[in-house]
Each structure stands twice: as structure tokens, then as C-alpha cells.
Tab-separated table of C-alpha atoms and ligand atoms in Angstrom:
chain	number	residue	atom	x	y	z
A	9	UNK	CA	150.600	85.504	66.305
A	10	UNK	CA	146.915	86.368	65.930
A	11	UNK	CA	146.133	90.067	65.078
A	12	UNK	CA	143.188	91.855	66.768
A	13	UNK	CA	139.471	91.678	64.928
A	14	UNK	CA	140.346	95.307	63.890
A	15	UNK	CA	143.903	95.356	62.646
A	16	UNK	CA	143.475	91.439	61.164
A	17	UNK	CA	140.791	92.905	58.442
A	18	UNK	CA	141.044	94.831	55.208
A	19	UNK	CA	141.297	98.491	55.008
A	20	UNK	CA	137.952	100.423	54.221
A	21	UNK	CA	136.319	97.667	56.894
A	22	UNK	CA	138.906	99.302	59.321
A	23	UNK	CA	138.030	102.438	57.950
A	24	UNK	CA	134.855	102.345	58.841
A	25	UNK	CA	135.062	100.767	62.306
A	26	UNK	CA	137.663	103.520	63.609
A	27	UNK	CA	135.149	106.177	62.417
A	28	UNK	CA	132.153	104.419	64.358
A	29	UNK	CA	134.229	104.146	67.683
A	30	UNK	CA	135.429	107.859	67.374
A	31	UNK	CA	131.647	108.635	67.299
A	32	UNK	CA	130.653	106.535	69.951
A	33	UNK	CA	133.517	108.048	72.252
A	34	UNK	CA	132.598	111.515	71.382
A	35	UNK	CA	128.730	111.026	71.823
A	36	UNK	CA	129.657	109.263	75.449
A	37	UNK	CA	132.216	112.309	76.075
A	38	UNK	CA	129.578	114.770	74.808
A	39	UNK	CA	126.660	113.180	77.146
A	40	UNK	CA	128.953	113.354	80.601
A	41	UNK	CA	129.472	116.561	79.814
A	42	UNK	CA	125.861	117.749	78.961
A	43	UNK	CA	123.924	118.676	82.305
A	44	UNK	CA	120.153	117.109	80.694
A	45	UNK	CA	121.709	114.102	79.882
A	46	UNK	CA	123.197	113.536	84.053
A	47	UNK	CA	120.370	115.349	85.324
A	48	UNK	CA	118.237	112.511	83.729
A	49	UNK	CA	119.961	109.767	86.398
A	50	UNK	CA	116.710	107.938	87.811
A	51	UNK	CA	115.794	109.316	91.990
A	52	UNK	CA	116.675	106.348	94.456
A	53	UNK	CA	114.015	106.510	97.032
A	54	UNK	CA	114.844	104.627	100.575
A	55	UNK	CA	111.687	102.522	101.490
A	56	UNK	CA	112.308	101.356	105.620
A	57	UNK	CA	109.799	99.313	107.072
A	58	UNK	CA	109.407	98.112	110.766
A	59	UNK	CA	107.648	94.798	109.568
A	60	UNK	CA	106.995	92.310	106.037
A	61	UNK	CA	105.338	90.030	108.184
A	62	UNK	CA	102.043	91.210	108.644
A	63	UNK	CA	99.960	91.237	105.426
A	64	UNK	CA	99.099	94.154	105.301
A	65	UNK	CA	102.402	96.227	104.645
A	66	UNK	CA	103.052	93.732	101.921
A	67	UNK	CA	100.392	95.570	100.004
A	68	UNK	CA	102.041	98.968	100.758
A	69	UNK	CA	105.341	98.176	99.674
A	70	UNK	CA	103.904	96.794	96.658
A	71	UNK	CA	101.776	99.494	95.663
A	72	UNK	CA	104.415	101.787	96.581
A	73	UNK	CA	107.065	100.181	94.223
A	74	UNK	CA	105.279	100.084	91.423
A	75	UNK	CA	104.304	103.988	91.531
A	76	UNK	CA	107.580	104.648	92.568
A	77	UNK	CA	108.611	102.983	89.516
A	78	UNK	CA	106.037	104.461	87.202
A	79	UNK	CA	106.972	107.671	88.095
A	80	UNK	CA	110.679	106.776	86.834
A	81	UNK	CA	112.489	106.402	90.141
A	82	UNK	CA	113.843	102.833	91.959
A	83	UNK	CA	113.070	101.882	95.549
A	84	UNK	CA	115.177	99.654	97.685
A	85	UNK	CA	113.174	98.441	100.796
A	86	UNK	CA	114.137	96.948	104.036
A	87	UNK	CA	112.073	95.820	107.068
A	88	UNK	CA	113.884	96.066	110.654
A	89	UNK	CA	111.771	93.286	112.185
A	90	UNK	CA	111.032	95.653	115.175
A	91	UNK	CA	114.446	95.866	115.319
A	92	UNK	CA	115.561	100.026	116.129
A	93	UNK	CA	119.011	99.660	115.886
A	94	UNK	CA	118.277	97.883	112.534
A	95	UNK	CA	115.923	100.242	111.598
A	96	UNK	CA	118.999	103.186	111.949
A	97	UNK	CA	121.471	101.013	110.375
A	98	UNK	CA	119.273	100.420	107.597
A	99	UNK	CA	118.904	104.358	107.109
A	100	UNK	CA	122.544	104.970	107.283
A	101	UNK	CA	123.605	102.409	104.533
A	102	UNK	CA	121.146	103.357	102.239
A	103	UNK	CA	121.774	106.915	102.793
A	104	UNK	CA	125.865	105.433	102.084
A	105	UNK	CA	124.598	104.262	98.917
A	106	UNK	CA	122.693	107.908	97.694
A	107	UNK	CA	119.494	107.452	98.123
A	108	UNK	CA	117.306	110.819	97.496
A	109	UNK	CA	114.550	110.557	99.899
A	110	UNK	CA	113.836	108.594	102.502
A	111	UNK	CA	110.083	106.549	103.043
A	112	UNK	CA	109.557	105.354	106.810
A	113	UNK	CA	107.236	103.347	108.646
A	114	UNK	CA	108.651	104.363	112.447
A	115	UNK	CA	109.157	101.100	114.630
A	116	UNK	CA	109.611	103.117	117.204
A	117	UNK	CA	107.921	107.167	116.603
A	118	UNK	CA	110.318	108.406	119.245
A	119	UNK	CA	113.745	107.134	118.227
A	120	UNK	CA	113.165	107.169	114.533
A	121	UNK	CA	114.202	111.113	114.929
A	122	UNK	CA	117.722	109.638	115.046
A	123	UNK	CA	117.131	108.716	111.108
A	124	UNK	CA	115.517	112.536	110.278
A	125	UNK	CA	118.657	114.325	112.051
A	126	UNK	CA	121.109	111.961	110.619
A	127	UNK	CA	119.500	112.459	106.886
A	128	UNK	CA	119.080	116.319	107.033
A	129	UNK	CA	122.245	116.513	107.940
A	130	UNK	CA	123.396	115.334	104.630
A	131	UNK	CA	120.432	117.486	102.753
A	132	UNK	CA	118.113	113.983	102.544
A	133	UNK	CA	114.566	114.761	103.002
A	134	UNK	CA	112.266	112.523	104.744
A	135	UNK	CA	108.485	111.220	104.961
A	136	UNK	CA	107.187	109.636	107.879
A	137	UNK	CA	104.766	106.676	105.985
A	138	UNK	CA	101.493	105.352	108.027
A	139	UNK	CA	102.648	106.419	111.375
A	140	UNK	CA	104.312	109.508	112.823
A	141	UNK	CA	107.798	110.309	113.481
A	142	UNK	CA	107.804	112.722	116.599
A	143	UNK	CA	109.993	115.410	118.270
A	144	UNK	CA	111.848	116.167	115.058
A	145	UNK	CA	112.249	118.355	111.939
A	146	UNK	CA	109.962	115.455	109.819
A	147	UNK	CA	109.226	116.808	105.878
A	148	UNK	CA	105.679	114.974	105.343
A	149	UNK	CA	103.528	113.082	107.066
A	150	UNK	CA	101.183	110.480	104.979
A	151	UNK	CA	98.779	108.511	106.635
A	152	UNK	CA	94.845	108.211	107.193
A	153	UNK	CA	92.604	109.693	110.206
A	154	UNK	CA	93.715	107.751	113.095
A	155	UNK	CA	92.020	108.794	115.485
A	156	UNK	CA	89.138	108.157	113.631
A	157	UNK	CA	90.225	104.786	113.253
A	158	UNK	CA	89.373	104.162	117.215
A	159	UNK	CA	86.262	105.983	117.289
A	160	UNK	CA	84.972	103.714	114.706
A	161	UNK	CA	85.661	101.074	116.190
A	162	UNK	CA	84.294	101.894	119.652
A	163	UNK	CA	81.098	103.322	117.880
A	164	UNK	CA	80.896	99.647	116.315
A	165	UNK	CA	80.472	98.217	119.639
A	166	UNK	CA	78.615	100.609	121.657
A	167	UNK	CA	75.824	100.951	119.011
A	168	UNK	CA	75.354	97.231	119.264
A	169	UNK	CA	75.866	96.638	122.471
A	170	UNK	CA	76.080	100.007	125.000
A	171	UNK	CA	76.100	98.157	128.486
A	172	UNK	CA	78.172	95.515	129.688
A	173	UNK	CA	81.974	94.430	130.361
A	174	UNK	CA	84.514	95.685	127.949
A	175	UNK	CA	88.250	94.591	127.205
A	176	UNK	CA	90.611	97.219	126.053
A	177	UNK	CA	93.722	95.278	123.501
A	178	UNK	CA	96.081	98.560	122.162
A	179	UNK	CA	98.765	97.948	120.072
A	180	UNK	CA	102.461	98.801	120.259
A	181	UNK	CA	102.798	101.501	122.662
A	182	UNK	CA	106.087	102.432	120.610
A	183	UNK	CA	103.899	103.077	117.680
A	184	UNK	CA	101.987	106.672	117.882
A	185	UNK	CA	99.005	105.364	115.635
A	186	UNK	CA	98.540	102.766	119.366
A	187	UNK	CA	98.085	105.962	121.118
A	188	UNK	CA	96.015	107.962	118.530
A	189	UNK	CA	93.601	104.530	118.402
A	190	UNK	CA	93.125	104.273	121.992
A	191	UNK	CA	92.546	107.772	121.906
A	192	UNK	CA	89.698	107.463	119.628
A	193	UNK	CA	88.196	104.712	121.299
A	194	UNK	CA	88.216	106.693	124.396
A	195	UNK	CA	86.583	109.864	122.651
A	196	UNK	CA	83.446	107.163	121.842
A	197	UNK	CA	83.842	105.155	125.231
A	198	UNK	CA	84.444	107.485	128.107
A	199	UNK	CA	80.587	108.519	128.108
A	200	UNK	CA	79.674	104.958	128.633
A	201	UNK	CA	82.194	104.208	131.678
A	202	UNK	CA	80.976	107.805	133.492
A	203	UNK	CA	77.651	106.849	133.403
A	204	UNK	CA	78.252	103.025	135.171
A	205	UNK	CA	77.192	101.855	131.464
A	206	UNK	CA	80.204	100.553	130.489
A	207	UNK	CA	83.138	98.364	132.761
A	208	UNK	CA	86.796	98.158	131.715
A	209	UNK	CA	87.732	94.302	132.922
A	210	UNK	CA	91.190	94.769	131.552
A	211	UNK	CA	93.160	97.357	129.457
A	212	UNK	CA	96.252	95.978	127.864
A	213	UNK	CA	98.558	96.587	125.040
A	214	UNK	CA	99.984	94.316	123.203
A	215	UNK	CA	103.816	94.729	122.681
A	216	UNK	CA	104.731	95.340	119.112
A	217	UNK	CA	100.834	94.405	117.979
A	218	UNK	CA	101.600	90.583	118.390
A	219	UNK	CA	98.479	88.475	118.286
A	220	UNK	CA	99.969	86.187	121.040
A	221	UNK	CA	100.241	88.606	123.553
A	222	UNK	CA	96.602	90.016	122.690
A	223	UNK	CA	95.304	86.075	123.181
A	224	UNK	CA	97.522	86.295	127.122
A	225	UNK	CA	95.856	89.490	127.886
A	226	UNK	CA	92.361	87.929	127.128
A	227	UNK	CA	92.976	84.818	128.687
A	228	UNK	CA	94.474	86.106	131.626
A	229	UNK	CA	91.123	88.614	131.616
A	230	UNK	CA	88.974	85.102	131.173
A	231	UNK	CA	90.354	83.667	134.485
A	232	UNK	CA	88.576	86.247	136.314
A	233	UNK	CA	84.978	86.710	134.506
A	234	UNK	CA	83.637	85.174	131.049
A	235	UNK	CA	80.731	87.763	131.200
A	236	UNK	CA	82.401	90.219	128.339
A	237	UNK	CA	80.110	92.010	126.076
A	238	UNK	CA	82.827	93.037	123.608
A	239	UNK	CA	86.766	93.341	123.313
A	240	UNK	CA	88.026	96.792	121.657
A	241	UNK	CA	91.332	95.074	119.732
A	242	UNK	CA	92.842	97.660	117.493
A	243	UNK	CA	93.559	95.368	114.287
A	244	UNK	CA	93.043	92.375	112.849
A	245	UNK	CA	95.909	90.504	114.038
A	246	UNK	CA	95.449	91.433	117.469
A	247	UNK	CA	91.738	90.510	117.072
A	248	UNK	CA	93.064	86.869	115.817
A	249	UNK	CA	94.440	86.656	119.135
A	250	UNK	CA	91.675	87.501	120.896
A	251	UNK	CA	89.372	85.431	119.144
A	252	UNK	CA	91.558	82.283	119.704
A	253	UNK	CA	91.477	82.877	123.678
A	254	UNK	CA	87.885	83.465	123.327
A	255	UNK	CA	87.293	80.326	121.343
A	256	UNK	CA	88.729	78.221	124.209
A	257	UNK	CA	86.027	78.953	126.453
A	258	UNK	CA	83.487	78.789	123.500
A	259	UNK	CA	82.638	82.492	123.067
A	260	UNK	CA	84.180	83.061	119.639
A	261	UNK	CA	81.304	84.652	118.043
A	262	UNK	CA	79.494	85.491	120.984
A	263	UNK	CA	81.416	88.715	122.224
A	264	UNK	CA	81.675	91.472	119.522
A	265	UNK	CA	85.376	92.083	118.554
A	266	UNK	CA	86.654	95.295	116.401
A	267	UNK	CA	89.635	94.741	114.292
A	268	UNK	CA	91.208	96.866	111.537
A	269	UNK	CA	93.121	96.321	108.286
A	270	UNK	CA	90.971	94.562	106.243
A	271	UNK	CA	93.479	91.836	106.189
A	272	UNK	CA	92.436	88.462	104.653
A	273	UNK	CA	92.397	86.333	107.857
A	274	UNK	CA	90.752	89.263	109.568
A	275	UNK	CA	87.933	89.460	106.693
A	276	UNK	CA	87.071	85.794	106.650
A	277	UNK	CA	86.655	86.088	110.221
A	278	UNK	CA	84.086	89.049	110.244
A	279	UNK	CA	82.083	87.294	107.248
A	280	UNK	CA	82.223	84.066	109.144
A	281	UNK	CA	80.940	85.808	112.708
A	282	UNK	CA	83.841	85.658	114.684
A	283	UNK	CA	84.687	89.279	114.011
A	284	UNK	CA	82.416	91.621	114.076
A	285	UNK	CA	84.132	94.315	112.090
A	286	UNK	CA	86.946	95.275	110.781
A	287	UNK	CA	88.373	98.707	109.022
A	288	UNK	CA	89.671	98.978	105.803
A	289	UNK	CA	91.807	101.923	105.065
A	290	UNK	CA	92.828	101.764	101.319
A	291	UNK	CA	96.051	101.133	101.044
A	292	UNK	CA	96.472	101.641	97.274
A	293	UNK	CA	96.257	105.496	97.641
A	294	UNK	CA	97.802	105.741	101.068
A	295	UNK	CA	101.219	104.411	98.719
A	296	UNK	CA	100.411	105.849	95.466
A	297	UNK	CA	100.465	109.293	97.129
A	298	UNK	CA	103.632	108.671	99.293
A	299	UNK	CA	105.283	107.713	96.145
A	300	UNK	CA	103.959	111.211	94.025
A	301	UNK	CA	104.625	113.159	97.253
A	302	UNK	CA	108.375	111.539	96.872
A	303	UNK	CA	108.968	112.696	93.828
A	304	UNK	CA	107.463	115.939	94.482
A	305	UNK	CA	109.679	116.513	97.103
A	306	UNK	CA	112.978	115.393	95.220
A	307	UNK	CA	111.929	117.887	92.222
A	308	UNK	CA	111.379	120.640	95.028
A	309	UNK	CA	108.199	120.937	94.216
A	310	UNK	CA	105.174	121.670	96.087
A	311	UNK	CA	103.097	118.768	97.487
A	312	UNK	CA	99.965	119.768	96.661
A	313	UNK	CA	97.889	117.498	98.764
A	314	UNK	CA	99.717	118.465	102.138
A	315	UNK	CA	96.903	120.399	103.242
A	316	UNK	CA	97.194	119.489	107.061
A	317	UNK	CA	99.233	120.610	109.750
A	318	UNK	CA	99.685	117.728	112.190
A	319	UNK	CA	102.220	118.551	115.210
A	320	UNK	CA	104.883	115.875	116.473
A	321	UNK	CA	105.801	117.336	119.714
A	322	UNK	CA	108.431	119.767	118.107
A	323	UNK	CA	106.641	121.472	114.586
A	324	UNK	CA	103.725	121.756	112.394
A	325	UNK	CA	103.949	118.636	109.747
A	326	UNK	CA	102.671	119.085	106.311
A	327	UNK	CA	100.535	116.245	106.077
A	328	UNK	CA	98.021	114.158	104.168
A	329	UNK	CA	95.114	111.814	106.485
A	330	UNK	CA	93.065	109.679	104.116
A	331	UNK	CA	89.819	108.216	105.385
A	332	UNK	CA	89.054	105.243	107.057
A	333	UNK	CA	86.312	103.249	106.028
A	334	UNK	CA	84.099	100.726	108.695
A	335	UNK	CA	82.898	97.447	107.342
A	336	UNK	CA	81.185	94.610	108.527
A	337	UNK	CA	79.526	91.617	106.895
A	338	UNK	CA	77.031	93.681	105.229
A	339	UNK	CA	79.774	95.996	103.700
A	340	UNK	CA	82.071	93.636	102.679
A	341	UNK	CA	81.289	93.388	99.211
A	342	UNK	CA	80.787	97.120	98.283
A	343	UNK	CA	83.865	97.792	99.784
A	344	UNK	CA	86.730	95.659	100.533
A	345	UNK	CA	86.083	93.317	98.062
A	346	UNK	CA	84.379	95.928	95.289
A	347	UNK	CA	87.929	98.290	95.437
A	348	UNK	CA	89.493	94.932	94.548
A	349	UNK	CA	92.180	95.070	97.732
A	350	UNK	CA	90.827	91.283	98.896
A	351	UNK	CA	89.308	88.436	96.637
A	352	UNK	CA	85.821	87.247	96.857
A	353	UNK	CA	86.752	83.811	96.704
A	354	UNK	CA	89.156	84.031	99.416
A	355	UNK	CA	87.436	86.124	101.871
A	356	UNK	CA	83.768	83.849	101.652
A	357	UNK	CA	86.259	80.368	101.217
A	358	UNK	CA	84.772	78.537	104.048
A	359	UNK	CA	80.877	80.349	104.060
A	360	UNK	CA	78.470	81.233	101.039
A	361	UNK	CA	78.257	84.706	100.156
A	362	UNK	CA	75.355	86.735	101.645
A	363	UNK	CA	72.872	88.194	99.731
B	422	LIG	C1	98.934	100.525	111.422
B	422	LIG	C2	97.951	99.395	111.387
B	422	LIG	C3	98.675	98.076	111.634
B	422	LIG	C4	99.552	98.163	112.872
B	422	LIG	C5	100.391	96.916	113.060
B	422	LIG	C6	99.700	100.501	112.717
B	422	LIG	O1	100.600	101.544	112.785
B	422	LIG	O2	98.285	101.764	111.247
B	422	LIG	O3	97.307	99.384	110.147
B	422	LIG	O4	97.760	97.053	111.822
B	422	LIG	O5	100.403	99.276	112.792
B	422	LIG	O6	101.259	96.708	112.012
């Protein structure tokens, strides 16, 4: 019969190999017992989005992860697909699996309370990411000036063109940023329409900010006048679908469109003229701070850049708004392109670069 490695060689090798294990088993003894040594376990933070499709949350997760992970904690992400039920089942296994925090991007601003009552009650703390979770006990809100996103993009159009027929495209009613758009537009456009300036042809939203339903509403607007002036659609792949129904009656270029995003497809358009303008809300320190903020909150320690109060229909909401920024042709490469979040190559692939 063959002996063991340890009891098959001579004695002061065995010696020495029953001394080494006794160390190792008193070191690994010594470290579970040691409160540092567990305390040093890395934070699990729970990362649920409503959506990986659209390009621009690809950058957030990214640029969240890798803060997340700088800062010496590990992220698992999932993406609902507009899904709520998902979205709650998501929250519940990862809270199964012991995550510290949880990250959301609401699909729905209402029901996502569900996930901030179900996580408190197991002491989970929880950050509402981009959009707002309402009607609940939420622990930080992180997103930029929303409101401000709409009036820039209604102060886009009216500068350029104050008189005429407007469309109205909102997002995903489900989604509170929709609402605080529209309500921004309004602020810039409700002057214009009580003074006879300015005609709303149609006001639509489009349901879960799908570019085909954008193109239907403006298509269905197109059977019944082509004299638009401009269409007021709250992102760039809403204004894809707009631009697409305008194209088929060959006014792509001719009617001024807004957008928002800064999303590649969206900034090729606005260089090329199909766009007018987009807005580019950097998304690099919109997830770099949700990650600190994170681990701020899992050390219980104060998050120093909370220096809002934003209310969700039931408190007060610690929260951090970052700035917008507007850009157009002539501000594409000092901006989108100079911060580095789109390539220069890519966004002026099918037209030279202006001077
Ligand atoms: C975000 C926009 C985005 C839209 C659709 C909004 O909540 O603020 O940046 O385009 O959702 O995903």
C-alpha cells in the first residue's frame, strides 16, 4: 500500500512539515478570531438597472464598477429590461446573497419603494441613481439638475426659432426625470403658447423612452400638418425616432429637434444637421460619486456632497444634482468630445470636422 506524501518521507522532512501546518492552522484560527482581519471582508454593493440597452447606461455601469472597485468593494449588476417585477426580484436575491447597499436606477419611481421598504427592513441602505425613487424612506439621491435639463432644451429652440408649430415627445411617464423634463420645458415654453407665439400640434410621451413610439407620435402628428418649426424630444433616442418620421416626408434637418445624452448616434446626428442639439450630462462623475457616496454610506460616514434636500412625496432626500451641459455643433469639440466621453473619429465619421 502507498503511504501518504507526509508519513512516506524521512523524519526531520516530516518534522518540519508538521511544524509548518500547525502554523498555518493557528495563523487561520488566529485571523477568524481577530475582528480587523473579518472586518476587512470587501462591501458588496447591489447595482439594479431598468435598462443595458441604451448606450448611455453602459457608460454608468462602467464607470461605476470600476470606482466601486477602486475603492475596494465588488458590484454585481442587473438590468430588469423595464421589467418591475424583475426589477424587485432582482433586489430581493441580491439582498439573499448580502449585499451592503443597494444602487438603483427606478424603472418605475413609484413602485421601486417596494425595494427601499423591503431593504430597510433588513438594515440595507439605499441610493436612488439618475432618477428618483418617490413616496418612501430613500437614503440618497444622485443625479444632475433635471429640470434644467428641459429648460435647456426648450431655450434651444425658442432662441432659434420663437414662433411657429411645436411637437411635445416626453419620455416614460413611469420615470420622474419624464416629468421633471417636461416640466422644464414648460417653465421656458408656456410664455410662448400664452402669447399665440407658440402652437402645441401634439404632446405625446413615449412609453418607456422607445424611439419607435416617438417616430408614431410624429408621424401620426405629420398626417395632419408638415408645417412644424421644431419637435421638443427629451433624449437622443427619442430624437432618433423623430428624425426618422421626419425624414420620410423630407424634413430631417429642416425642423430643429432637442435631444439629450450625448449618445454617439445622437452626436453624429447634431454634427451632421439632423439634430440640432443635444445635452451632455457627464456621466463619469454622476458614477464616480454614487460609488464614493456608497462607500460612505456603508462606513456610516457622512456624505459630504449631499448638500440638497430634494422631496419625493414623503421626506426631504439628501441629495447631489450635477450640471447639465447644452451642446450643439459648435460645442461639440470643447465638450463632449474634449472630456473624452465620445471619440472624435466616431462622432464626425460620415462629415469633416468644423473649424
Ligand atoms: C435619463 C436619461 C435617459 C432616459 C432614458 C432618463 O431617466 O435621465 O438620460 O435618456 O432616462 O433611458
Amino acid at each position: 500500500m502507498r503511504l501518504p506524501f507526509m508519513f512516506a518521507c524521512p523524519g526531520r522532512i516530516r518534522l518540519f512539515l508538521t511544524f509548518s501546518c500547525c502554523v498555518f492552522i493557528t495563523t487561520c484560527f488566529l485571523s477568524s478570531c481577530n475582528p480587523d482581519v473579518v472586518a476587512k471582508k470587501r462591501p458588496k454593493i447591489g447595482l439594479l438597472m431598468e435598462t443595458l440597452k441604451e448606450e448611455r447606461w453602459q457608460h454608468d455601469r462602467d464607470f461605476f464598477v470600476a470606482k466601486a472597485e477602486s475603492l475596494g468593494a465588488d458590484v454585481e449588476v442587473a438590468a430588469c429590461n423595464n421589467d418591475d417585477n424583475l426589477q424587485i426580484a432582482q433586489a430581493e436575491n441580491m439582498m439573499a446573497k448580502g449585499v451592503d447597499i443597494l444602487v438603483v436606477v427606478p424603472h418605475n419611481g413609484e413602485i421601486c419603494a417596494t425595494i427601499v421598504n423591503k431593504a430597510h427592513a433588513q438594515g440595507i441602505r439605499v441610493i436612488a441613481y439618475d432618477r428618483m425613487i418617490r413616496n418612501c424612506d430613500l437614503d440618497l439621491y444622485v443625479s444632475f439638475d433635471n429640470e434644467r435639463v428641459g429648460e435647456m432644451q426648450a431655450e434651444y429652440l425658442t432662441n432659434r426659432i420663437p414662433v411657429g408649430n411645436y411637437i411635445l415627445i416626453g419620455g416614460a411617464k413611469t420615470d420622474n426625470n419624464a416629468l421633471l423634463f417636461r416640466k422644464g420645458q414648460m417653465n421656458v415654453l408656456q410664455p410662448f403658447i400664452d402669447s399665440g407665439k407658440i402652437r402645441i400640434i401634439t404632446d405625446q410621451w413615449a412609453t418607456d423612452w422607445q424611439a419607435s413610439e416617438a417616430m408614431k407620435h410624429v408621424e401620426n402628428a405629420l398626417t395632419k400638418t408638415t408645417d412644424i418649426q421644431a419637435v421638443v424630444a427629451s433624449n437622443d433616442g427619442t430624437a432618433g425616432g423623430v428624425i426618422q418620421a421626419l425624414s420620410e416626408k423630407g424634413l430631417a434637418g429642416k425642423v430643429l429637434v432637442s435631444g439629450q445624452d450625448a449618445d454617439i448616434a445622437g452626436c453624429q446626428r447634431v454634427v451632421e444637421g439632423t439634430q440640432s442639439m443635444t445635452i451632455y450630462k457627464p456621466i463619469q462623475p454622476l458614477a464616480e460619486t454614487a460609488a464614493e457616496a456608497s462607500m460612505q454610506i456603508i462606513n456610516d460616514q457622512v456624505v459630504e456632497k449631499a448638500l440638497k434636500a430634494i422631496n419625493n412625496g414623503k421626506i426631504d432626500v439628501p441629495s447631489i444634482l450635477l450640471d447639465p451641459v447644452a451642446v450643439d455643433k459648435n460645442n461639440m469639440m470643447e465638450t463632449v468630445i474634449a472630456s473624452g466621453y465620445q471619440k472624435k473619429e466616431e462622432v464626425y465619421k460620415n462629415v469633416p470636422v468644423e473649424k
